[in-house]
Coordinates of C-alpha atoms in Angstrom, one line a residue:
X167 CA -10.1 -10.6 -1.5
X168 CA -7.7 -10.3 1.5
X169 CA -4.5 -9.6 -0.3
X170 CA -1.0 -10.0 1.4
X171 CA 1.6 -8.0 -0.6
X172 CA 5.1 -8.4 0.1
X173 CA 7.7 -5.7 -1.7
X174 CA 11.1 -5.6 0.3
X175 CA 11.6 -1.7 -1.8
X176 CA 8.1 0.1 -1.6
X177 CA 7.8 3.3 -2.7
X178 CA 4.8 5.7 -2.5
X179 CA 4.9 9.1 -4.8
X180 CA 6.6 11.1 -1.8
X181 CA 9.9 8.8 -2.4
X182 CA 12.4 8.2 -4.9
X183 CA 12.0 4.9 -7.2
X184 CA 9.5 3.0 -8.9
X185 CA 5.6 3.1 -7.9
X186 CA 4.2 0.0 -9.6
X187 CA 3.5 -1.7 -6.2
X188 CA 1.8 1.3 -4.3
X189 CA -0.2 2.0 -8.0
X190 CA -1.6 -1.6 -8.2
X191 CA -2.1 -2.2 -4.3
X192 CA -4.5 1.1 -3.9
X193 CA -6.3 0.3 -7.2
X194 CA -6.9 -3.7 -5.5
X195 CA -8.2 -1.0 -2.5
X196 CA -10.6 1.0 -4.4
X197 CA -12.1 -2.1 -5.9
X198 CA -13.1 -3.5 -2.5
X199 CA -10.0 -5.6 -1.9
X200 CA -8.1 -5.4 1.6
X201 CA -4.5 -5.1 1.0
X202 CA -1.3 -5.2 3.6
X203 CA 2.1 -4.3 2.3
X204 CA 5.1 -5.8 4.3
X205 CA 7.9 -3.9 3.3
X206 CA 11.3 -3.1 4.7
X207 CA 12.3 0.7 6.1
X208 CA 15.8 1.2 3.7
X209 CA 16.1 4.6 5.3
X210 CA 16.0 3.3 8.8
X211 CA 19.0 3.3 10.9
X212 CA 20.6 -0.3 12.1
X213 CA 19.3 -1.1 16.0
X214 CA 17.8 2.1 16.4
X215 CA 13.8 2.4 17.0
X216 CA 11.3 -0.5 16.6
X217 CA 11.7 -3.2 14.8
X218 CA 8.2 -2.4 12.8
X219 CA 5.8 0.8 12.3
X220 CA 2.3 0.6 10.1
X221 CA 1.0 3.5 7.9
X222 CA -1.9 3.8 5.7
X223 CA -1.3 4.9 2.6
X224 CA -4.5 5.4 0.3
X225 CA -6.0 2.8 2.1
X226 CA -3.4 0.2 2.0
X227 CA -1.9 -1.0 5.6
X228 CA 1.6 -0.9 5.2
X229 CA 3.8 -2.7 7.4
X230 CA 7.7 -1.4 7.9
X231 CA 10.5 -3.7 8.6
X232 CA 13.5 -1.5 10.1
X233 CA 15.8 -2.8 7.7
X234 CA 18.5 -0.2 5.9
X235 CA 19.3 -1.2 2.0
X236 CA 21.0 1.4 -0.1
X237 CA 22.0 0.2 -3.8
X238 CA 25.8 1.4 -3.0
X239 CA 26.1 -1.3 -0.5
X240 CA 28.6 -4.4 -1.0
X241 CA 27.2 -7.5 -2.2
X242 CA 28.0 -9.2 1.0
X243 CA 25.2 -6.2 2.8
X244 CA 23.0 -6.6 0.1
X245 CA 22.3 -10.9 1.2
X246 CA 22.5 -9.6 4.7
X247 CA 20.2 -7.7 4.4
X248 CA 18.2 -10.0 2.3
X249 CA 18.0 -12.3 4.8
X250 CA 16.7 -10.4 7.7
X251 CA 13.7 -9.4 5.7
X252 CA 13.0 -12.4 4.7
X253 CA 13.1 -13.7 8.2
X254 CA 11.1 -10.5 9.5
X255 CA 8.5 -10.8 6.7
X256 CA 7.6 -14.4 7.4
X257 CA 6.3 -13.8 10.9
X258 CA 4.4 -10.5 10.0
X259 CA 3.1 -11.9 6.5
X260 CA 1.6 -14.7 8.1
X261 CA 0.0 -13.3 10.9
X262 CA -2.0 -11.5 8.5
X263 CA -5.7 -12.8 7.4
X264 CA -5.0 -13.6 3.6
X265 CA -7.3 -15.1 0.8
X266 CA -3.7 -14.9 -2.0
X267 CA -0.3 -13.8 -0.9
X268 CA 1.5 -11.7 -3.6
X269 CA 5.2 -11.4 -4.0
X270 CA 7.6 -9.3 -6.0
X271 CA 11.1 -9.3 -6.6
X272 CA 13.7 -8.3 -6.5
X273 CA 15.5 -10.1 -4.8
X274 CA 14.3 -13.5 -5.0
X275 CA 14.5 -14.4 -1.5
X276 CA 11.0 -12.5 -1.2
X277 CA 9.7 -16.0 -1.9
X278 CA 10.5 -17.6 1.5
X279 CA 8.4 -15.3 3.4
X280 CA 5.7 -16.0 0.6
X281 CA 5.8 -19.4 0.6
X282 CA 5.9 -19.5 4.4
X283 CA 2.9 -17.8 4.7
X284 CA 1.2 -19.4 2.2
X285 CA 1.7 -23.0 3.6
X286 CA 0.9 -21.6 7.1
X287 CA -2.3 -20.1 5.9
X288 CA -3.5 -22.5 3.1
X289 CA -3.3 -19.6 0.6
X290 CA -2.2 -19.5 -3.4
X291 CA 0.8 -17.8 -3.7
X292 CA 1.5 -15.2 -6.9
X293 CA 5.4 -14.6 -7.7
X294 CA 6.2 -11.4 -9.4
X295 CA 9.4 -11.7 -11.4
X296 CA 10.7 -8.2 -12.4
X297 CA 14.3 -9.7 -13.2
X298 CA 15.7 -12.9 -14.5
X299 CA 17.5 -14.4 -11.3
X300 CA 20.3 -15.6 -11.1
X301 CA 21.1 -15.2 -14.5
X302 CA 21.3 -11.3 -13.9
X303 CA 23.3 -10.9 -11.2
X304 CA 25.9 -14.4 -12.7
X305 CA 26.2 -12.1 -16.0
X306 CA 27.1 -9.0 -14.3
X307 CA 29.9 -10.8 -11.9
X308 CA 27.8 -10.7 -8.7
X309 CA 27.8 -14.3 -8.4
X310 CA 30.5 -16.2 -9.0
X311 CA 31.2 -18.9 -6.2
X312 CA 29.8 -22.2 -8.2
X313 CA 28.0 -22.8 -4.6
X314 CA 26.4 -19.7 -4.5
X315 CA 24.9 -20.1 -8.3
X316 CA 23.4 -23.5 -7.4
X317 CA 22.0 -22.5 -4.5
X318 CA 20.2 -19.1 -6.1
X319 CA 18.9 -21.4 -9.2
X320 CA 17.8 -24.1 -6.9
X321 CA 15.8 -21.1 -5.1
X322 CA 14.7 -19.8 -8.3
X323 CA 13.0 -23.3 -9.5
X324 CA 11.6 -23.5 -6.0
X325 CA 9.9 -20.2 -6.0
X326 CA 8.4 -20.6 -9.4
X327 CA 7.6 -24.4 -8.3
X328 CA 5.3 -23.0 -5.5
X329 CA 4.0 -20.3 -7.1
X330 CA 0.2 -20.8 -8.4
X331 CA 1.4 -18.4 -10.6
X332 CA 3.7 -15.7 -11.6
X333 CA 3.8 -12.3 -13.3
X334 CA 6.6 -11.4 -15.4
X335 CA 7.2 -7.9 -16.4
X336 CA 8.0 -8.8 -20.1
X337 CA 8.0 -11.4 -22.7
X338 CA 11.7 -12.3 -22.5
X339 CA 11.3 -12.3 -18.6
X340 CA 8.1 -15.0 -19.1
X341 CA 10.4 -17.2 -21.2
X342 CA 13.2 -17.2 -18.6
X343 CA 10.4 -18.7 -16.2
X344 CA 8.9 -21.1 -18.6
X345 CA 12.4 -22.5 -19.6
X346 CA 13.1 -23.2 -15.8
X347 CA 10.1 -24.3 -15.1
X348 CA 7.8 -25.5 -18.4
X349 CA 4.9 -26.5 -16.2
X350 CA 4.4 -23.0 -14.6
X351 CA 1.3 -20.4 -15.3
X352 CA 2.6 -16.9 -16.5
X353 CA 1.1 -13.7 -17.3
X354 CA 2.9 -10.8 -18.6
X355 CA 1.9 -7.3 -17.1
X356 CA 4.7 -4.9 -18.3
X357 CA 5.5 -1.3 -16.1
X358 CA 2.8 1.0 -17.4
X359 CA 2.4 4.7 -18.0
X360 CA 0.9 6.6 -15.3
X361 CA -0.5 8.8 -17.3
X362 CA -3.3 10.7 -14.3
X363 CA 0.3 11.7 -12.6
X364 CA 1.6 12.8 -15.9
X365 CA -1.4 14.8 -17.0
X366 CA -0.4 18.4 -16.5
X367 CA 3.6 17.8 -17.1
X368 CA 4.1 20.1 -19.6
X369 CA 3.5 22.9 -17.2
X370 CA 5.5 21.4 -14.7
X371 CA 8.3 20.8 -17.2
X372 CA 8.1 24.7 -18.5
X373 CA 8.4 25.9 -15.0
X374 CA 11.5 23.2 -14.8
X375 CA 13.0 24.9 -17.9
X376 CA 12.6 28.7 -16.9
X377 CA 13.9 28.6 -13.2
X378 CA 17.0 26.2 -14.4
X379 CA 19.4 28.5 -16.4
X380 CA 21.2 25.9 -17.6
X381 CA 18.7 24.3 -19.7
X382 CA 16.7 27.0 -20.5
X383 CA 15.3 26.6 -24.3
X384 CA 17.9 24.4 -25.0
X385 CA 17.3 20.5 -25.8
X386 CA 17.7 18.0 -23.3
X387 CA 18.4 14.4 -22.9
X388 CA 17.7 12.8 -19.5
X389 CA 18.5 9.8 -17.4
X390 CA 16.3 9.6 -14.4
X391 CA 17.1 6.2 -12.4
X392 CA 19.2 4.2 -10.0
X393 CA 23.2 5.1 -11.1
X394 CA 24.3 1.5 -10.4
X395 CA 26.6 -1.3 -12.0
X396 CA 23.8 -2.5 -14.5
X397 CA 22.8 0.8 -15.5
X398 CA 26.2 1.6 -17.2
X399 CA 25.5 5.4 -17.2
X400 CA 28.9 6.1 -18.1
X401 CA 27.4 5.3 -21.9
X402 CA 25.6 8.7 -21.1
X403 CA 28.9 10.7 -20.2
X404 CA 30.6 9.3 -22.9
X405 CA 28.3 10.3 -25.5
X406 CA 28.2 13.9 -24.1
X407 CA 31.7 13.9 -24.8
X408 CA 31.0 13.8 -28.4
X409 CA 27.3 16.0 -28.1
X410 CA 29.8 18.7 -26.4
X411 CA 31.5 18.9 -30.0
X412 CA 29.2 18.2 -32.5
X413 CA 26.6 19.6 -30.6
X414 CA 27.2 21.9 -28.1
X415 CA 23.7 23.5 -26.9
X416 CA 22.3 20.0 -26.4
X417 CA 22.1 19.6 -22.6
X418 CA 22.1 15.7 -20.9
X419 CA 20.9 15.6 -17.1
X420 CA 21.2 12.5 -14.9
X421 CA 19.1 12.8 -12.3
X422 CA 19.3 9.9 -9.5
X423 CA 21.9 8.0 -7.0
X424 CA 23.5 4.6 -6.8
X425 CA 26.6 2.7 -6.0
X426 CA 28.4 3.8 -9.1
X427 CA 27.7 7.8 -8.6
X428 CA 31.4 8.6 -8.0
X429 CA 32.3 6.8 -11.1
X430 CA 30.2 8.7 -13.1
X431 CA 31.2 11.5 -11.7
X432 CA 34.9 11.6 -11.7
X433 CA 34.5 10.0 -15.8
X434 CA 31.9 13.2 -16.1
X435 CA 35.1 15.6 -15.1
X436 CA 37.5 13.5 -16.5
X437 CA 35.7 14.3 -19.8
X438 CA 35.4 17.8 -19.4
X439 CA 31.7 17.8 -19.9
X440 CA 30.8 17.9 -16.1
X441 CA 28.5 21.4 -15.3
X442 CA 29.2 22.2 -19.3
X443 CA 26.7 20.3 -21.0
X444 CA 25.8 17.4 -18.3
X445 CA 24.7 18.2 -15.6
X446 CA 24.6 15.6 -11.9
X447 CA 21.4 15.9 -9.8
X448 CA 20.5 14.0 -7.0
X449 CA 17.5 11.6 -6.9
X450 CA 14.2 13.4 -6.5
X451 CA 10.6 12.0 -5.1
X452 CA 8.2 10.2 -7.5
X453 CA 6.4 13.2 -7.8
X454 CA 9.1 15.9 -8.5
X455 CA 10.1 13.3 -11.3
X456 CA 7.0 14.8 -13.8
X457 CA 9.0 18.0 -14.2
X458 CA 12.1 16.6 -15.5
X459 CA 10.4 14.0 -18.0
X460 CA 7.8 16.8 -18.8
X461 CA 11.2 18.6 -20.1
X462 CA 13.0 16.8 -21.8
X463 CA 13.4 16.0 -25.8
X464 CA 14.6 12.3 -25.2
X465 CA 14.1 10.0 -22.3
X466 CA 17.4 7.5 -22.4
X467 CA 17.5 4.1 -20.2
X468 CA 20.9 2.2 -20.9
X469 CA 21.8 -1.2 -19.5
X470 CA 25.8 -2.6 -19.9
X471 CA 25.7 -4.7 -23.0
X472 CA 24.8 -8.3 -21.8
X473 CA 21.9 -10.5 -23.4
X474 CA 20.4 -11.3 -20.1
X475 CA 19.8 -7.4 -19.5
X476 CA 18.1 -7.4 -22.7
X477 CA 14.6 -8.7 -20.9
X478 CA 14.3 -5.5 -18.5
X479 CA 11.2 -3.3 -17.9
X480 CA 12.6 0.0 -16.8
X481 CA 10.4 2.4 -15.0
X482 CA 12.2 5.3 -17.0
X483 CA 10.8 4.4 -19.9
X484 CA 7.3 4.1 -19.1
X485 CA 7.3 7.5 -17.4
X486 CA 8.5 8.8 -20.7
X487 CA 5.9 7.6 -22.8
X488 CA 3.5 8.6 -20.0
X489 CA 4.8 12.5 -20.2
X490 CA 4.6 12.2 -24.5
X491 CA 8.2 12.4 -24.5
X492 CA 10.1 9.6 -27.0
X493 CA 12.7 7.5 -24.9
X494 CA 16.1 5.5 -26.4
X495 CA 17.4 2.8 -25.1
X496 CA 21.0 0.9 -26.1
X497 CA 20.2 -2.4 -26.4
X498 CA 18.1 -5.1 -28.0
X499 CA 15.0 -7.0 -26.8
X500 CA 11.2 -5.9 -26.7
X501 CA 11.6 -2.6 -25.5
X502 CA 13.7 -1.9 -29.2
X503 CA 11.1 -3.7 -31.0
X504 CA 8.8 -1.7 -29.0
X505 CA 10.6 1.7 -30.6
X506 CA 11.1 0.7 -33.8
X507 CA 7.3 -0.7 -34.4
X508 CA 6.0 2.5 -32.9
X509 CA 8.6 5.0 -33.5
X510 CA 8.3 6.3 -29.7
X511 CA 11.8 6.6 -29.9
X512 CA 15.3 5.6 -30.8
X513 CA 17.7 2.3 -30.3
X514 CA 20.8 3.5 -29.9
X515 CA 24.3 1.2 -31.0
X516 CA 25.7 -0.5 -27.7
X517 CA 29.1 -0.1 -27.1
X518 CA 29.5 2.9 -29.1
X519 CA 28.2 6.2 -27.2
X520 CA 30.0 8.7 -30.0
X521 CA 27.5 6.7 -32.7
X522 CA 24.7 7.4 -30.0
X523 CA 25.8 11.3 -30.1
X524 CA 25.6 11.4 -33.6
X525 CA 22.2 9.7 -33.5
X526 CA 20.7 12.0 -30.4
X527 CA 22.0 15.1 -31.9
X528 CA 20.4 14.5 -35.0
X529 CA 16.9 13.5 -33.5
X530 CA 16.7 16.1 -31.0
X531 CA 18.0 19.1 -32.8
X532 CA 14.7 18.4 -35.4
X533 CA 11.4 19.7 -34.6
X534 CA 10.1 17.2 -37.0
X535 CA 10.8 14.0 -35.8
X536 CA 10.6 15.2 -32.1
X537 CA 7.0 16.2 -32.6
X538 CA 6.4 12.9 -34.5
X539 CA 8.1 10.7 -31.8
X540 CA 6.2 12.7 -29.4
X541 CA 2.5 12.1 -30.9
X542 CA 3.5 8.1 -30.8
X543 CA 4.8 8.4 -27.4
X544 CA 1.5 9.2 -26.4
X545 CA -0.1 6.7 -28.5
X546 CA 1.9 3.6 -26.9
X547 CA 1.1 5.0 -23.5
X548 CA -3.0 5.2 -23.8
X549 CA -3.2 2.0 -26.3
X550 CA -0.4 -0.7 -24.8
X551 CA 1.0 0.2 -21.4
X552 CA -1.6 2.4 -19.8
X553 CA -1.7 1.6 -16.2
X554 CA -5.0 1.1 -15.5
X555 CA -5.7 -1.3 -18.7
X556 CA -2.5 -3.5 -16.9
X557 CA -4.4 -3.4 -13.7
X558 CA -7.2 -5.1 -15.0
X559 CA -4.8 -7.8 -16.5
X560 CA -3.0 -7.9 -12.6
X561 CA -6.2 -7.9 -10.7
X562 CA -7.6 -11.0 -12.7
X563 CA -4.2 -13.3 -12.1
X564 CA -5.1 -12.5 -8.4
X565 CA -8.5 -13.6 -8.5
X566 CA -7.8 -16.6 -10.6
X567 CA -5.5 -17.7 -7.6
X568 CA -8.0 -17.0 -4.9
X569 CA -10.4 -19.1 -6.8
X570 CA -8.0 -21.9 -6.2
X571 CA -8.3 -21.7 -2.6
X572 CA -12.2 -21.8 -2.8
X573 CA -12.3 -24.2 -5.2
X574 CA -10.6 -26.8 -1.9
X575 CA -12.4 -25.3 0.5
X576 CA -15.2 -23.7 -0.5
X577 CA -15.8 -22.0 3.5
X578 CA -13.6 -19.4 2.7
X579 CA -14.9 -16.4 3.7
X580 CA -15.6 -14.0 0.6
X581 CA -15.6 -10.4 0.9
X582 CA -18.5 -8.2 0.3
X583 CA -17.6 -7.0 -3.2
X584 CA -17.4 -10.2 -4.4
X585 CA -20.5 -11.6 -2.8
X586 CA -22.1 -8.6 -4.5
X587 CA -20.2 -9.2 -7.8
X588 CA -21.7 -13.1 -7.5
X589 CA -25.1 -12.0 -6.9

């Protein structure tokens, strides 16, 4: 297949943030597949250079749009910027050669470029939804012009109207779709463990602990994610208030940046907890992430307490059943059902961070259930969420969509891999 992936935040391992889109688009490249990326350039600085620049990057062509996005932007840069990519991504998707045209939010407007270039070319289109939208960003505040709403949920059924098909990254995320749109195809492929980058973590996480006096032997807790407005990492200071008393050798590490960094650090000092038992690193490369998952005694992603977070797929977690580490989340949905079926883990009471201390103090401070927790984390990771089993799930909704195109007009070229496979 000729596969056009758009991804307005692509990451490769050399860069900070999720990988899911480079993992899956050089797997589609060592099946056969041709694969462009169109992506946008969120280090890039405003009029400054060319508008575009093309890499290869284990065999996939990847297109740059020179378009800056940083998660402490205001809302009012965010759509800005939203809307010059989309406009960008239009022209270069569909001057591409294309069999399907993939898509993946966030944000949502990623469909007009797909859609455009799958009406120009003639092509299926496949919508990725990795968030509920608009009922995410109308929960957290974001969005409260009544215009505004109608206009994002009138995008919303129009994306998933044109879609041939769409991918949701978990089972709360494929209702959302379905109960917008009850006629629409959906497929749920989850984040997945990584578990080739997280094979020799446990040396990197040694070296981690013995050239980092702070941690030392000591356990740790760590956030490693985006420190933004959904992320309510201020649970995480708070409840290192209460470790700093009850337990005082237990060491919490939030490694990453985002628009509410400040917050948490001026609530981190406020506390008195602040380069005492939490420490503030900044955001490290895909790659240098292994060490800090590798050590760590608990993996914690937290979410501020509303239902329609409840759906989320967090990359954090994934990595830290991929390094055999357990991971706690505070809030309900699959993810806790997840936990408490396996016992990768802990759920941990929203709202209430000096409960969660209690909790996390108890669990990490005993070699027991640690080493338990561990063996399961391992076992979810190679039996449910492996990457490559979720490949195969991802690669087949992208084939069943070409096969739509063929089935109208069955002179479309096929590539050699599949002439082979057909023969």
């Amino acid at each position: 297949m000729r596969i056009v992936y758009l991804h307005q935040y692509f990451r490769t391992p050399q860069m900070s943030g999720g990988t899911r889109s480079y993992e899956f688009a050089r797997r589609l490249v060592q099946r056969g597949h041709e694969v462009h990326v169109v992506t946008s350039d969120t280090d890039s600085v405003p009029d400054v250079g060319p508008t575009w620049r093309t890499t290869v990057e284990a065999g996939v062509v990847v297109h740059w749009a020179a378009v800056p996005y940083r998660n402490a932007m205001s809302f009012r840069a965010r759509i800005s910027a939203f809307g010059q990519f989309a406009r960008l991504a239009a022209a270069r998707a569909a001057s591409l050669e294309q069999d399907v045209i993939f898509a993946t939010s966030t944000p949502l407007t990623i469909a007009i470029p797909a859609v455009y270039s799958a009406r120009r070319r003639r092509v299926p289109m496949v919508l990725e939804v990795r968030d509920l939208w608009p009922e995410v960003p109308i929960a957290l505040g974001a969005l409260r012009s009544p215009l505004l709403r109608r206009a994002a949920t009138t995008l919303e059924v129009w994306a998933y109207r044109n879609a041939a098909h769409v991918v949701a990254l978990s089972p709360g995320m494929a209702a959302g779709v379905r109960a917008r749109c009850p006629g629409a195809t959906v497929t749920v492929v989850p984040n997945g463990c990584d578990r080739h980058l997280f094979a020799d973590a446990d040396t990197a996480g040694r070296a981690l602990r013995d050239r980092t006096p702070w941690l030392g032997g000591r356990p740790l807790i760590l956030y490693a994610g985006t420190l933004g407005l959904v992320n309510d990492v201020g649970y995480l200071v708070r409840m290192a208030a209460t470790l700093r008393r009850d337990h005082p050798d237990v060491r919490v590490a939030l490694v990453g940046q985002g628009a509410e960094a400040a917050h948490v650090r001026a609530l981190a000092v406020e506390s008195g907890v602040l380069g005492r038992n939490l420490f503030l690193l900044d955001q490290v490369s895909k790659a240098e992430v292994v060490a800090f998952f590798a050590a760590c005694d608990l993996a914690v992603s937290t979410v501020r307490d509303e239902p329609a977070l409840h759906a989320n797929s967090a990359n954090k977690v994934f990595d830290g059943w991929a390094a055999g580490r357990p991971v706690a989340v505070n809030h309900e949905g699959w993810i806790a059902d997840v936990l408490r079926r396996s016992g990768a883990g802990l759920v941990l009471p929203a709202g209430d961070p000096a409960a969660a201390a209690t909790l996390v103090g108890a669990f990490v401070t005993d070699p027991a259930r640690t080493a338990a927790a561990r063996a399961a984390a391992r076992v979810v990771a190679a039996t449910e969420f492996d990457r490559d089993l979720l490949f195969e799930r991802f690669e087949q909704v992208l084939q069943e969509a070409a096969r739509q195109r063929r089935t109208i007009d069955p002179k479309v070229r096929q590539s050699p891999q599949e002439a082979a496979n057909r023969s």
